[in-house]
PDB file of N, CA and C and ligand atoms in Angstrom:
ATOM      1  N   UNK A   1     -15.573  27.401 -49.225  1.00 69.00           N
ATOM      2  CA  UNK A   1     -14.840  27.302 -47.956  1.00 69.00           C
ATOM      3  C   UNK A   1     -13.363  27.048 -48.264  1.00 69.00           C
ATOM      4  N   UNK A   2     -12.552  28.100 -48.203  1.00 92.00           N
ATOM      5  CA  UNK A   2     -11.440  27.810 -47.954  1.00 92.00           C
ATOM      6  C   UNK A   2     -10.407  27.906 -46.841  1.00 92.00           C
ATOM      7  N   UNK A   3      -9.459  26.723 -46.644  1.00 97.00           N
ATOM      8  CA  UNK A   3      -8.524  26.506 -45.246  1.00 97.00           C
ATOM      9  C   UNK A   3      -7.042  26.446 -45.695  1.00 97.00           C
ATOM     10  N   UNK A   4      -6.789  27.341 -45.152  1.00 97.00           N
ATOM     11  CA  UNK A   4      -4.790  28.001 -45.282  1.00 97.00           C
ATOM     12  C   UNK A   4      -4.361  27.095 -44.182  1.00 97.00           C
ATOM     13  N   UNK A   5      -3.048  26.549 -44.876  1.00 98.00           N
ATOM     14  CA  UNK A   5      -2.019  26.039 -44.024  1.00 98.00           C
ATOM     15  C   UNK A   5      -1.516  27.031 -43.887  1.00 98.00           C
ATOM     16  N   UNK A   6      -0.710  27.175 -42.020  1.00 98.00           N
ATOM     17  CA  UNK A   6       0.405  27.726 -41.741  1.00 98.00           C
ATOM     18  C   UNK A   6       1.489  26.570 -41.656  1.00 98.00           C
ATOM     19  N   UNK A   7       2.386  26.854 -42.532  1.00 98.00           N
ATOM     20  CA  UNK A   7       3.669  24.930 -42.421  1.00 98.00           C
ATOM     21  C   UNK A   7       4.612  25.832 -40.887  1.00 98.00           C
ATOM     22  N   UNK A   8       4.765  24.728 -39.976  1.00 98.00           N
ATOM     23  CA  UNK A   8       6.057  25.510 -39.002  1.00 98.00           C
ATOM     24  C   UNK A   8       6.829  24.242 -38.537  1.00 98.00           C
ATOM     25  N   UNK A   9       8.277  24.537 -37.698  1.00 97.00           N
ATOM     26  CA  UNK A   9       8.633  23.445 -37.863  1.00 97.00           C
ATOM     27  C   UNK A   9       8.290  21.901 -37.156  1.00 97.00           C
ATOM     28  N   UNK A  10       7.618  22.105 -35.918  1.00 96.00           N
ATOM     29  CA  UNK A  10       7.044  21.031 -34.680  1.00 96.00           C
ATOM     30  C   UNK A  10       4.782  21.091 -35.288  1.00 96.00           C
ATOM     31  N   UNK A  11       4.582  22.642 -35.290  1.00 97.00           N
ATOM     32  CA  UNK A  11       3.342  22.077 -35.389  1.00 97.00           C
ATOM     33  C   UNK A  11       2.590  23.015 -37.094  1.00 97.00           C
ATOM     34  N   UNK A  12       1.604  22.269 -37.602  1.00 98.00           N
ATOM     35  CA  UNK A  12       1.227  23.221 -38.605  1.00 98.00           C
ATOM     36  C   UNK A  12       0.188  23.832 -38.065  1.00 98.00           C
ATOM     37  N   UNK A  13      -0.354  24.779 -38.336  1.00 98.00           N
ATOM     38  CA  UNK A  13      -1.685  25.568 -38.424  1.00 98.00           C
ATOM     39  C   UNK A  13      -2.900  25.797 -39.727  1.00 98.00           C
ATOM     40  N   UNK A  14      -3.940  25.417 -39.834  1.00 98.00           N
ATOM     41  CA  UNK A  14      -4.802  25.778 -40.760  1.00 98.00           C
ATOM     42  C   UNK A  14      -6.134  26.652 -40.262  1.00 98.00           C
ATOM     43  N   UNK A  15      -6.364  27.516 -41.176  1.00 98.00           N
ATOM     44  CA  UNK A  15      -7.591  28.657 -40.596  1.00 98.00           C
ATOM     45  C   UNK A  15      -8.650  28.536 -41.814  1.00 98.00           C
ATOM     46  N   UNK A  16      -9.885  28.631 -41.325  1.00 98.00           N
ATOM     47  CA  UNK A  16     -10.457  28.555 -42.065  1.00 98.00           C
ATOM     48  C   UNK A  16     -11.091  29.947 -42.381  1.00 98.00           C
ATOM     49  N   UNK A  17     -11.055  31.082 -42.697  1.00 97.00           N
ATOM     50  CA  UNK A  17     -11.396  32.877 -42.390  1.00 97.00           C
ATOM     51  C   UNK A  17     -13.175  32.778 -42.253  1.00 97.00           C
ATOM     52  N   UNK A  18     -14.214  31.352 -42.967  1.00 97.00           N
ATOM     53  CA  UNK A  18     -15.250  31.508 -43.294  1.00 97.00           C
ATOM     54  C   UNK A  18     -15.884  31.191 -41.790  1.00 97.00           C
ATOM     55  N   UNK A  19     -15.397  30.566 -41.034  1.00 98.00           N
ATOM     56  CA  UNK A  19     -15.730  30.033 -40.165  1.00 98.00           C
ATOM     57  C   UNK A  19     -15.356  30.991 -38.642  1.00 98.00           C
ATOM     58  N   UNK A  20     -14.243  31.792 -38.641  1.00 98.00           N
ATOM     59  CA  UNK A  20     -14.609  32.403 -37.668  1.00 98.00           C
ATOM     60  C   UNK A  20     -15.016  33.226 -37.401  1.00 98.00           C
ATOM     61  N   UNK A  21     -15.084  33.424 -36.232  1.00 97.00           N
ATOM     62  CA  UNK A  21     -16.593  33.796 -35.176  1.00 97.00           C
ATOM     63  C   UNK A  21     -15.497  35.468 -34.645  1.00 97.00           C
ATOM     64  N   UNK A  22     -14.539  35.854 -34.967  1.00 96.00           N
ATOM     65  CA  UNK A  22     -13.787  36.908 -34.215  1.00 96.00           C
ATOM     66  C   UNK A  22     -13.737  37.356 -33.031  1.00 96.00           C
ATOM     67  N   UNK A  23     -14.072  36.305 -32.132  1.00 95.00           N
ATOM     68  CA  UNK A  23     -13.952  35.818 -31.131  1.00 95.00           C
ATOM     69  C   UNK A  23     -12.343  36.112 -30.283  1.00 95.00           C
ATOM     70  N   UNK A  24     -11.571  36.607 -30.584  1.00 97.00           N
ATOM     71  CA  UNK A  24      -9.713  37.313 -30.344  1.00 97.00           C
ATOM     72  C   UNK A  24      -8.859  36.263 -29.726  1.00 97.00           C
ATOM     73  N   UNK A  25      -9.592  34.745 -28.915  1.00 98.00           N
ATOM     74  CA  UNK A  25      -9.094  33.934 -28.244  1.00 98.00           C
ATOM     75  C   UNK A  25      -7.531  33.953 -28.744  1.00 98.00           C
ATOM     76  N   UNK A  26      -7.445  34.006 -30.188  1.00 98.00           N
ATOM     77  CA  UNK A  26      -6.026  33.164 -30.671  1.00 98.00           C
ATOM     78  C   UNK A  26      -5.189  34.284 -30.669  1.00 98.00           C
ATOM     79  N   UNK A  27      -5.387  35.816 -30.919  1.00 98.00           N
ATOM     80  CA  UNK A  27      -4.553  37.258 -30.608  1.00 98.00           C
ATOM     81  C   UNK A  27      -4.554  37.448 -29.255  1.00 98.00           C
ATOM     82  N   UNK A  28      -5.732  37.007 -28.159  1.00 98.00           N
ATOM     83  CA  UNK A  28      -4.979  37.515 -27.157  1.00 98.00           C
ATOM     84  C   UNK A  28      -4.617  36.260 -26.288  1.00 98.00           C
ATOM     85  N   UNK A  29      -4.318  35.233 -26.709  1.00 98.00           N
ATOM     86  CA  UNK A  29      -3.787  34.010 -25.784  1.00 98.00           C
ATOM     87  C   UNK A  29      -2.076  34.025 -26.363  1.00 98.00           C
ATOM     88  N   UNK A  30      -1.692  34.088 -27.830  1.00 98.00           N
ATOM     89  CA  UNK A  30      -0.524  34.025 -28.435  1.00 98.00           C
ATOM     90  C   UNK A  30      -0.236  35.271 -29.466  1.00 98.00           C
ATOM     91  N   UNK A  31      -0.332  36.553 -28.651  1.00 98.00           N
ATOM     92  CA  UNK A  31      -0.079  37.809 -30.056  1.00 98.00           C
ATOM     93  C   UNK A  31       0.998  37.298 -31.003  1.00 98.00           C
ATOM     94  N   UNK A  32       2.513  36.814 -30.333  1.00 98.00           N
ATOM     95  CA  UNK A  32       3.443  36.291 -31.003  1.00 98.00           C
ATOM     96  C   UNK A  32       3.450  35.363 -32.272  1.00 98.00           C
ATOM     97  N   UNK A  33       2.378  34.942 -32.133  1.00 98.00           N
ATOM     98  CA  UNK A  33       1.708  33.889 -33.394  1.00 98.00           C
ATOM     99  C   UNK A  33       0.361  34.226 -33.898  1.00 98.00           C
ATOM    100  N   UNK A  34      -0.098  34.716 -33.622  1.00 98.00           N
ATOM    101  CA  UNK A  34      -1.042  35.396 -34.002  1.00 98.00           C
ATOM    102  C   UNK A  34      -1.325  36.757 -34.116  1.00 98.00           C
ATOM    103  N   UNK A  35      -1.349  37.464 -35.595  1.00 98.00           N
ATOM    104  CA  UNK A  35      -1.297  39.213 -35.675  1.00 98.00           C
ATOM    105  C   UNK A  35      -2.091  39.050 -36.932  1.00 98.00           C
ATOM    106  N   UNK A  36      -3.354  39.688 -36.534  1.00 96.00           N
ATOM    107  CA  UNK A  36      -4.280  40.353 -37.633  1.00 96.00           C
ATOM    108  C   UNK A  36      -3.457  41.447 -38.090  1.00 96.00           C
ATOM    109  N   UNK A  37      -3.203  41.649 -39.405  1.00 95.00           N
ATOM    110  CA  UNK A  37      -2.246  42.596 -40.374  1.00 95.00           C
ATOM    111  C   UNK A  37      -0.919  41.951 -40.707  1.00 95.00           C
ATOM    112  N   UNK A  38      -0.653  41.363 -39.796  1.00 98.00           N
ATOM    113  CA  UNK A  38       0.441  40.713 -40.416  1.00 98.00           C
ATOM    114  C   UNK A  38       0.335  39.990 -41.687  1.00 98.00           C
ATOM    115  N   UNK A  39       1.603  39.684 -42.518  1.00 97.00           N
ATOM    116  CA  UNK A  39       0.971  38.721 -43.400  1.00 97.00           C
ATOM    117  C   UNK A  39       2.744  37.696 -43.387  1.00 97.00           C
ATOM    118  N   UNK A  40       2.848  36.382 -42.937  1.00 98.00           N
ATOM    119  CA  UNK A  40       1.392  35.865 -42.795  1.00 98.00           C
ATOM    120  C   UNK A  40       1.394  36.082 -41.370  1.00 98.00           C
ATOM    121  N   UNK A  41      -0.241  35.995 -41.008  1.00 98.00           N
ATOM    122  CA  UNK A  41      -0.621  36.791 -39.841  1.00 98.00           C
ATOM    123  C   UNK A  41      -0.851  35.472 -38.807  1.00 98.00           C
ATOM    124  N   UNK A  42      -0.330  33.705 -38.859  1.00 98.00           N
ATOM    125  CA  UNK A  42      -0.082  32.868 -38.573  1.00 98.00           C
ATOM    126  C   UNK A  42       1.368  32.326 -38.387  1.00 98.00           C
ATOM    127  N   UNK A  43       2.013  32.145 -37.137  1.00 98.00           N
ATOM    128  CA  UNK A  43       3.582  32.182 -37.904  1.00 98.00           C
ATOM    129  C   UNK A  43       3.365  31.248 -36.430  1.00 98.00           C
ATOM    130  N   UNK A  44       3.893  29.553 -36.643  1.00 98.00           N
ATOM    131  CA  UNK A  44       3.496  28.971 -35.870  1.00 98.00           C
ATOM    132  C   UNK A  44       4.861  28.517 -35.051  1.00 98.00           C
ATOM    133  N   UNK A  45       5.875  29.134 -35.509  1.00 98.00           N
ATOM    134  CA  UNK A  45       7.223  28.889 -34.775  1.00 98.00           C
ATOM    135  C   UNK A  45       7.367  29.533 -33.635  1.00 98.00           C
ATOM    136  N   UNK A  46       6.738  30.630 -33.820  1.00 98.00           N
ATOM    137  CA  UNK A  46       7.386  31.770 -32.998  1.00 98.00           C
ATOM    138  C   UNK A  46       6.653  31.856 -31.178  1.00 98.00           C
ATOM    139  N   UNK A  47       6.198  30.122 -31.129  1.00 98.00           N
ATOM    140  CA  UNK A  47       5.587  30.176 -29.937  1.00 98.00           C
ATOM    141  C   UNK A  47       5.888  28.686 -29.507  1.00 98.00           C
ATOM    142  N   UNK A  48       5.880  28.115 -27.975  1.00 98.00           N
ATOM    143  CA  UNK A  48       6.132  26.435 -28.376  1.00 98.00           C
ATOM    144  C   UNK A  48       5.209  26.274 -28.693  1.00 98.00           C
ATOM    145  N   UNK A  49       5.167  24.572 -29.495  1.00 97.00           N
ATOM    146  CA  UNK A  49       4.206  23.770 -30.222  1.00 97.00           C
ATOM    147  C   UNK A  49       2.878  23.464 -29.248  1.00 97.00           C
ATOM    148  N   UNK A  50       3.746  23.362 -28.062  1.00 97.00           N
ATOM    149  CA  UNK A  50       2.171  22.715 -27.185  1.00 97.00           C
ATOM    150  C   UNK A  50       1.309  23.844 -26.364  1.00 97.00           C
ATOM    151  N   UNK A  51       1.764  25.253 -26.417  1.00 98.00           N
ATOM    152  CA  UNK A  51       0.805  26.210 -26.646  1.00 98.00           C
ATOM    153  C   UNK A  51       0.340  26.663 -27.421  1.00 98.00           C
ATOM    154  N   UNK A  52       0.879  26.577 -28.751  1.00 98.00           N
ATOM    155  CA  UNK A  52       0.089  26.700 -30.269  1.00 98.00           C
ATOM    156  C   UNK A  52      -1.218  25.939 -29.685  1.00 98.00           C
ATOM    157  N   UNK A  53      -1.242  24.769 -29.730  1.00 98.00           N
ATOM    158  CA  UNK A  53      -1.936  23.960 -29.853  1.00 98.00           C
ATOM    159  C   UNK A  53      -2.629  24.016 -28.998  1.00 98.00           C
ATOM    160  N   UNK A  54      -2.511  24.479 -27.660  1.00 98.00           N
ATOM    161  CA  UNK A  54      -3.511  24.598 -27.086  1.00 98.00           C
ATOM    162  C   UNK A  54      -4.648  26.307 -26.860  1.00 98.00           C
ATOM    163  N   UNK A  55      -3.636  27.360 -27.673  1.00 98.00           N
ATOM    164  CA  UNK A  55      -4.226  28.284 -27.824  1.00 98.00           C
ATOM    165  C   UNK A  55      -5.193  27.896 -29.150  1.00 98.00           C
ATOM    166  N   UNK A  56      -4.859  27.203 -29.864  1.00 98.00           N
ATOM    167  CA  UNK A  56      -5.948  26.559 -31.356  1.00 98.00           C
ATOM    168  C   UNK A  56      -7.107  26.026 -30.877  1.00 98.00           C
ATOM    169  N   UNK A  57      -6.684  24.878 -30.129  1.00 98.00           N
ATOM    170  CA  UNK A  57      -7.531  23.818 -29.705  1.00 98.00           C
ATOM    171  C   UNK A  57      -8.703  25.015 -28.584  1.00 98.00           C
ATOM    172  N   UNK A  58      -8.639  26.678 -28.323  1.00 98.00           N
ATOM    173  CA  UNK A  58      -9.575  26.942 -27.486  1.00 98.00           C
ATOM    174  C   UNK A  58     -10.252  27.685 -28.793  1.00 98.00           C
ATOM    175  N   UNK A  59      -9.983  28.202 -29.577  1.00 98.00           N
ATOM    176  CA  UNK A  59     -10.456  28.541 -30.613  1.00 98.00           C
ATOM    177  C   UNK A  59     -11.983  27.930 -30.427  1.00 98.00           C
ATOM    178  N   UNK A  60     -13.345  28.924 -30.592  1.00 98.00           N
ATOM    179  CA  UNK A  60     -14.271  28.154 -30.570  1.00 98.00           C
ATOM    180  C   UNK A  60     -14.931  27.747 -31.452  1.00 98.00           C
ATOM    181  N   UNK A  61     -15.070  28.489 -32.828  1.00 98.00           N
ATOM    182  CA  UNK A  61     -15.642  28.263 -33.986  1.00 98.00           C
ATOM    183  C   UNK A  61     -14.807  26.845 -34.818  1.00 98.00           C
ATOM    184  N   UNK A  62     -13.677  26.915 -34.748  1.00 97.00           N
ATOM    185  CA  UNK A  62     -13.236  25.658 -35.683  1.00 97.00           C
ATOM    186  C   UNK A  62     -12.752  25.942 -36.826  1.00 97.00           C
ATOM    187  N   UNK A  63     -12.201  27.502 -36.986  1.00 98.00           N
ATOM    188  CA  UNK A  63     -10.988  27.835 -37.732  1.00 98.00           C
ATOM    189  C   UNK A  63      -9.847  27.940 -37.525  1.00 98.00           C
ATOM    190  N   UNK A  64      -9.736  27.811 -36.438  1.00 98.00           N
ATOM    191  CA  UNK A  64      -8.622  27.294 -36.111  1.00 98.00           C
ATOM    192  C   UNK A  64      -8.174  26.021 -36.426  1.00 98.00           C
ATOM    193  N   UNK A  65      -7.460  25.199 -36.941  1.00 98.00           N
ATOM    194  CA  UNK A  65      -7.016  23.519 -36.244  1.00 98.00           C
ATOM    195  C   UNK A  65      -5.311  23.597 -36.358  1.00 98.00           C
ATOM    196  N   UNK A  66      -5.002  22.595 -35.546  1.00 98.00           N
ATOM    197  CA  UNK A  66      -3.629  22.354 -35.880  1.00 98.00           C
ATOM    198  C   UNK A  66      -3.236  20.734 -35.949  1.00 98.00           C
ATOM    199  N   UNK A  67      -2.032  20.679 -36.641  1.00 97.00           N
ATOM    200  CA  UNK A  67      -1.361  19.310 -36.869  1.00 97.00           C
ATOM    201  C   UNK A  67       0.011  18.976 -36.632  1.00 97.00           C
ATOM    202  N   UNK A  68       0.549  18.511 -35.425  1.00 95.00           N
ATOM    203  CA  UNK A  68       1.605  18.447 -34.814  1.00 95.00           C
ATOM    204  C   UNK A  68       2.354  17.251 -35.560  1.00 95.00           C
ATOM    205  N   UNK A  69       3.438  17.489 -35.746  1.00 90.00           N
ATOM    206  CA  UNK A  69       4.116  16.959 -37.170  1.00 90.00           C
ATOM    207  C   UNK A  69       5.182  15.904 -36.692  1.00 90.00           C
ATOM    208  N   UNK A  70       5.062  15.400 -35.324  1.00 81.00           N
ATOM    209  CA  UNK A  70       6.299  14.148 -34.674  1.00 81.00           C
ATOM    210  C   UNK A  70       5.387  13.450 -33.368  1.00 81.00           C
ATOM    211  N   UNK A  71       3.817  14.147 -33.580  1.00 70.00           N
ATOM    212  CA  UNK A  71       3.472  13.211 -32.838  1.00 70.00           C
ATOM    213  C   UNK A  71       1.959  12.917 -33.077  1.00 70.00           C
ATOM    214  N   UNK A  72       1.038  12.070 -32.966  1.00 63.00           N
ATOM    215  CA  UNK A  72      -0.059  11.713 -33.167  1.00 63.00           C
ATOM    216  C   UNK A  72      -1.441  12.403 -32.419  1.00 63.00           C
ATOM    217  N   UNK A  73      -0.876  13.602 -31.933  1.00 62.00           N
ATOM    218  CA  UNK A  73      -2.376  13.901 -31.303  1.00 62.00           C
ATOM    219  C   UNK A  73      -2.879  15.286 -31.931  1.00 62.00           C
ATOM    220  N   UNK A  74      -2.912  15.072 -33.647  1.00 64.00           N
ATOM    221  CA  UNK A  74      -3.682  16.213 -34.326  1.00 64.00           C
ATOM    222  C   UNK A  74      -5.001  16.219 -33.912  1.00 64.00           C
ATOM    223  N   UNK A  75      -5.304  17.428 -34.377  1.00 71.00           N
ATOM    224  CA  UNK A  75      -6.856  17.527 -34.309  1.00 71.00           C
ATOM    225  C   UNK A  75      -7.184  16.615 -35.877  1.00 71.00           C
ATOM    226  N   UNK A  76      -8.535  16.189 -35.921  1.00 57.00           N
ATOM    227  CA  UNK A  76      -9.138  15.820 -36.700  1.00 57.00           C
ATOM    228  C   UNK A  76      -9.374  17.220 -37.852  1.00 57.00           C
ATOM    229  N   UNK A  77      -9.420  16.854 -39.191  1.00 56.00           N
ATOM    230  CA  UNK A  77      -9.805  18.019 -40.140  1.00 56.00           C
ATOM    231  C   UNK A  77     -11.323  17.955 -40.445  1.00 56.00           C
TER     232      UNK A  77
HETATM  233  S1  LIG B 101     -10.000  32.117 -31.850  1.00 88.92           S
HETATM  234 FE1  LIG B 101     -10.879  31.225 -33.719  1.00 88.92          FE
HETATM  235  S2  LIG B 101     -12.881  32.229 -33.952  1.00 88.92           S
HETATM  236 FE2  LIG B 101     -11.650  33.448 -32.522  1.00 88.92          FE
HETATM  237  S3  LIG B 101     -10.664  35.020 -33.778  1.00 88.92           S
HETATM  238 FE3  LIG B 101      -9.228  33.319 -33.589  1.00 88.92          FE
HETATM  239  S4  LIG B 101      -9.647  32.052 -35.398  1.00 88.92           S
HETATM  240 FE4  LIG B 101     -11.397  33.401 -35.163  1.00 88.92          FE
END
């Protein structure tokens, strides 16, 4: 099982590829931050932090997570 950090500057992103379900929640809630082909195909700036996070947090499998970097309400790893 391996989990990629995305580093950005307000929130990070980590995916886990084993775990999801391809489920599109995170391409079609934030294409801007999320692009299958892209590389990297996670780019967690390019959206605000508290829709990152809440397009992650709908993610259903749990490859998604994120970790908001000035304030205390990460997800658990
Ligand atoms: S929302 Fe989660 S399970 Fe669905 S495609 Fe994105 S990473 Fe995979």
């Amino acid at each position: 099982m391996t989990r990629r950090t995305y580093y950005g500057e307000d929130i990070n992103v980590t995916f886990d590829a084993d775990l999801c379900q391809h489920s599109g929640r995170c391409v079609s809630g934030l294409p801007q931050v999320f692009e299958v082909g892209r590389r990297p195909w996670v780019l967690p700036d390019a959206a605000d932090a508290d829709r990152v996070a809440q397009v992650v947090s709908s993610c259903p499998s749990g490859a998604l997570l994120y970790e908001r970097k000035h304030q205390a309400d990460s997800q658990a790893q």
